[in-house]
Coordinates of C-alpha atoms in Angstrom, one line a residue:
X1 CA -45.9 8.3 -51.6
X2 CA -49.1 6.3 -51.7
X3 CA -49.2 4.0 -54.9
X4 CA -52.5 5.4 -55.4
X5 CA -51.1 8.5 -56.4
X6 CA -48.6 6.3 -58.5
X7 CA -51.5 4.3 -59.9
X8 CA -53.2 7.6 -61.0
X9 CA -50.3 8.8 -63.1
X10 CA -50.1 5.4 -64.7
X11 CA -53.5 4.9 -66.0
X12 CA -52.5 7.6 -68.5
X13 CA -50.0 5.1 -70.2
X14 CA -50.3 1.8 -72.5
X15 CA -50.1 -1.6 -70.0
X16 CA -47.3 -2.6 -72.7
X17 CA -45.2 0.4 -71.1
X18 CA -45.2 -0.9 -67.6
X19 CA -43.0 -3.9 -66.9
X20 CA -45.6 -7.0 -66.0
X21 CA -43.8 -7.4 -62.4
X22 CA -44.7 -3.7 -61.6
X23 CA -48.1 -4.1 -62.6
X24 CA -49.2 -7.1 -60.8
X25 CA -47.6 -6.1 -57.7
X26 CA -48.8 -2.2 -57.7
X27 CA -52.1 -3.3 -56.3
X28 CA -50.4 -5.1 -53.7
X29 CA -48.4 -2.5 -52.4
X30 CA -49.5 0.2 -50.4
X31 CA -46.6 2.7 -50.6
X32 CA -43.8 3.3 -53.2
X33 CA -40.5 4.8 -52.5
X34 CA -38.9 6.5 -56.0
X35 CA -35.3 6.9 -56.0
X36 CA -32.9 9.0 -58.2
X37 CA -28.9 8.5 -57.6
X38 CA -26.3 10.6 -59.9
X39 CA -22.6 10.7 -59.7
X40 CA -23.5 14.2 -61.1
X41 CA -21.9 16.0 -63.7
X42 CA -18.0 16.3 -62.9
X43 CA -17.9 12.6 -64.1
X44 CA -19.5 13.3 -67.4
X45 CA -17.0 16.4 -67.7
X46 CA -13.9 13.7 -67.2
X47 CA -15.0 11.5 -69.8
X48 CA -15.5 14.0 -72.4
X49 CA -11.7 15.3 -71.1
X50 CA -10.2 11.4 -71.3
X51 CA -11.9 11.2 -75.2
X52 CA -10.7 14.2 -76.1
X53 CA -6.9 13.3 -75.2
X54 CA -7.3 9.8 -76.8
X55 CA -7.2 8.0 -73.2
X56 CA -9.8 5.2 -74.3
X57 CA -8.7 2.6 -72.0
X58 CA -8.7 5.3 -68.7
X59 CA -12.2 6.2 -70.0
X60 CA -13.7 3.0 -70.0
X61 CA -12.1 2.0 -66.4
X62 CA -13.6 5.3 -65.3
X63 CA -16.7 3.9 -66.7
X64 CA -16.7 1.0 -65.1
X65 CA -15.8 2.2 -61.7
X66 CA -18.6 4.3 -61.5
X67 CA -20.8 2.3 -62.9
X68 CA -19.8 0.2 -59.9
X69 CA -20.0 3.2 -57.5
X70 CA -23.7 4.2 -58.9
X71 CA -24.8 0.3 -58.3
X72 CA -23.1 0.4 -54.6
X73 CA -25.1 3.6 -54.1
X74 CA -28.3 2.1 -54.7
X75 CA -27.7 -1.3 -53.1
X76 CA -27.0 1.2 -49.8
X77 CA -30.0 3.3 -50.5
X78 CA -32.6 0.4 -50.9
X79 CA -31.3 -1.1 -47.8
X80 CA -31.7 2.1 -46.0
X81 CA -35.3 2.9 -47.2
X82 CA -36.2 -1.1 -46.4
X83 CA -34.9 -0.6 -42.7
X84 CA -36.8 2.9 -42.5
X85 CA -40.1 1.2 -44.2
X86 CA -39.7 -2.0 -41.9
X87 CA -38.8 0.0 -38.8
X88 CA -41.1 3.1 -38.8
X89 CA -44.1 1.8 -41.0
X90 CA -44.2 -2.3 -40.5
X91 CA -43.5 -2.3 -44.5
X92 CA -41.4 -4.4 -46.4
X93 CA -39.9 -4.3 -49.9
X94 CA -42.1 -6.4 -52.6
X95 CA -40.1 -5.5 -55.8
X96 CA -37.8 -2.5 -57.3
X97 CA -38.0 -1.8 -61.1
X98 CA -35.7 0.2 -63.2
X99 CA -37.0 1.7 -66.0
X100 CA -35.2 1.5 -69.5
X101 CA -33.4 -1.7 -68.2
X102 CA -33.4 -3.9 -71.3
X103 CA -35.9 -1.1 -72.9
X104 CA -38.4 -1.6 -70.7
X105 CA -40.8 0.9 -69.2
X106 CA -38.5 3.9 -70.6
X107 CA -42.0 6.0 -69.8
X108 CA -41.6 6.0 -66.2
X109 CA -37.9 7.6 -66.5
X110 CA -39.9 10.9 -67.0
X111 CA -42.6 10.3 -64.7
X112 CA -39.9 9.5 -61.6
X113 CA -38.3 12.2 -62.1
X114 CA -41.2 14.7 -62.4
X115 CA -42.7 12.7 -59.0
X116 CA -39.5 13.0 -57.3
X117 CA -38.2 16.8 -58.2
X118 CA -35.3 15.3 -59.3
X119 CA -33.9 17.9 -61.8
X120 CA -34.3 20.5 -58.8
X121 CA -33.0 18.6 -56.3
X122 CA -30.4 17.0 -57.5
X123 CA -29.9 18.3 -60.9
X124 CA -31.0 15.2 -62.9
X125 CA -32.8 15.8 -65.8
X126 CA -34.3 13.8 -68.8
X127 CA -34.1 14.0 -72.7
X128 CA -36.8 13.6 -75.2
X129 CA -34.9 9.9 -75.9
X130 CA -35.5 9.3 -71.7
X131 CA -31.9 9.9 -71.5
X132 CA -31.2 10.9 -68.2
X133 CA -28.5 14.0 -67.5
X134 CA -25.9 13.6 -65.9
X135 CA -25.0 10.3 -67.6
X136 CA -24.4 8.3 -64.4
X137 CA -27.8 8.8 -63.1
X138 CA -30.2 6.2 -62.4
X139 CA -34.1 6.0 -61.6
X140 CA -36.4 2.8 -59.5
X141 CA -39.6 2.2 -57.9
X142 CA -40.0 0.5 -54.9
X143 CA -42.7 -1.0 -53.9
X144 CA -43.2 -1.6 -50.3
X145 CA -46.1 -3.2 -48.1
X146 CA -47.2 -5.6 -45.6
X147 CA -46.0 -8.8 -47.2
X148 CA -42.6 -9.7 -47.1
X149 CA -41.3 -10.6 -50.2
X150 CA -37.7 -12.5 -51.5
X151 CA -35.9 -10.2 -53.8
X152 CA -33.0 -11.4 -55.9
X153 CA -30.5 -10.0 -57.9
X154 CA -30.1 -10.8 -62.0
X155 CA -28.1 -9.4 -64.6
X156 CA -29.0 -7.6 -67.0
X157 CA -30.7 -9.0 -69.8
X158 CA -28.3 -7.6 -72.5
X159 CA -24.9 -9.5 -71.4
X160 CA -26.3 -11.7 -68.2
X161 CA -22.7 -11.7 -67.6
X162 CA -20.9 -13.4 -70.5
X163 CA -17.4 -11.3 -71.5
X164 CA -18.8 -8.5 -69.6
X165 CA -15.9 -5.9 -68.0
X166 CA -18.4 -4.5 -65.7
X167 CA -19.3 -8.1 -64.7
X168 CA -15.9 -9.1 -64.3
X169 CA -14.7 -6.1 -62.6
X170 CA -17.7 -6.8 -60.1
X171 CA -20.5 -6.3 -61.3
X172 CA -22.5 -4.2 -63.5
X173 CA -25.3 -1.2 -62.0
X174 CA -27.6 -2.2 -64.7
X175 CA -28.5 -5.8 -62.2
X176 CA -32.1 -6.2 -61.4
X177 CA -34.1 -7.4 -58.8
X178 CA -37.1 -9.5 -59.4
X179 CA -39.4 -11.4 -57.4
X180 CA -38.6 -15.0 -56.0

C-alpha cells in the first residue's frame, strides 16, 4: 500500500504510540508492505490439551518450537517481499517494526490487522488487550523505498538473550530489526 494511506490512519494516534524509528522513516518511504503470519489455531488447541494433562515441560518445548517456526516464517516472508519490492518496483527495505515488541506501538496491532483483512483471510483476530488470536500470530510494517538501507537483527528488549530457552534453543521470534 502507499504509506500515505498508512500516514493517514496514523495521524489519528498520539506520536508516543508510534515507535520513533517508524516515524522518522515513514516519510522516507514510499510504500509499506503489512504482514500477518499465524501458526493458526490447532497449535493453541495442543497447548491447552498438554496443560490440561500436566505435560509442562512438552508444552513449553512446543512453545518454543513454534515460536521458532513463526520467526523462520517471517525471516522467509521478508526476504520474499524484499526480492519482489527490489525486483518488480526498484524498492528496497528501510526498516520493519513489530508492534507490542517490548510494549511498544501495541495501537498498530489493530490497525494492521484491519489494513490487511487479516481476521478474514487468515483467521487472525485481535482482543481489546491487542492480543492477537490464534496465539502464535504475529503482525510488522515494512517499509520499503528507494534507499537502500542496513537492517540488523536484535533481541528482544525483555531478555536480550541472557538464560533465555528460546534464545538458546535458537533464537526467539520476538528479534527485531532496526536500522544500522
Amino acid at each position: 500500500m502507499p504509506t500515505r494511506r498508512l500516514i493517514n490512519v496514523l495521524n489519528d494516534q498520539s506520536p508516543q504510540e508510534i515507535e520513533t524509528n517508524l516515524a522518522d522513516t515513514l516519510e522516507k518511504s514510499s510504500t509499506v508492505a503489512l504482514t500477518v503470519l499465524t501458526l493458526g489455531v490447532a497449535i493453541d488447541e495442543l497447548f491447552i490439551k498438554l496443560r490440561t494433562r500436566a505435560k509442562f515441560i512438552i508444552c513449553l518445548l512446543v512453545d518454543t518450537a513454534s515460536s521458532l517456526l513463526l520467526y523462520e516464517m517471517h525471516v522467509r516472508l521478508r526476504k520474499l517481499i524484499g526480492e519482489i519490492a527490489e525486483s518488480r518496483f526498484s524498492l528496497y527495505p528501510m526498516y520493519e517494526c513489530y508492534p507490542g515488541i517490548g510494549g511498544q506501538s501495541l495501537k498498530l496491532i489493530p490497525i494492521i490487522l484491519k489494513l490487511s483483512n487479516a481476521e478474514r483471510i487468515i483467521g487472525v483476530r485481535v482482543n481489546e488487550m491487542t492480543m492477537m488470536y490464534p496465539k502464535k500470530s504475529e503482525c510488522s510494517i515494512m517499509l520499503l523505498g528507494k534507499e537502500k538501507a542496513k537492517m540488523t537483527i536484535r533481541p528482544c528488549a525483555p531478555c536480550q538473550g541472557n538464560r533465555c530457552l528460546y534464545y538458546q534453543l535458537g533464537g526467539c521470534h520476538l528479534f527485531t530489526p532496526c536500522p544500522g
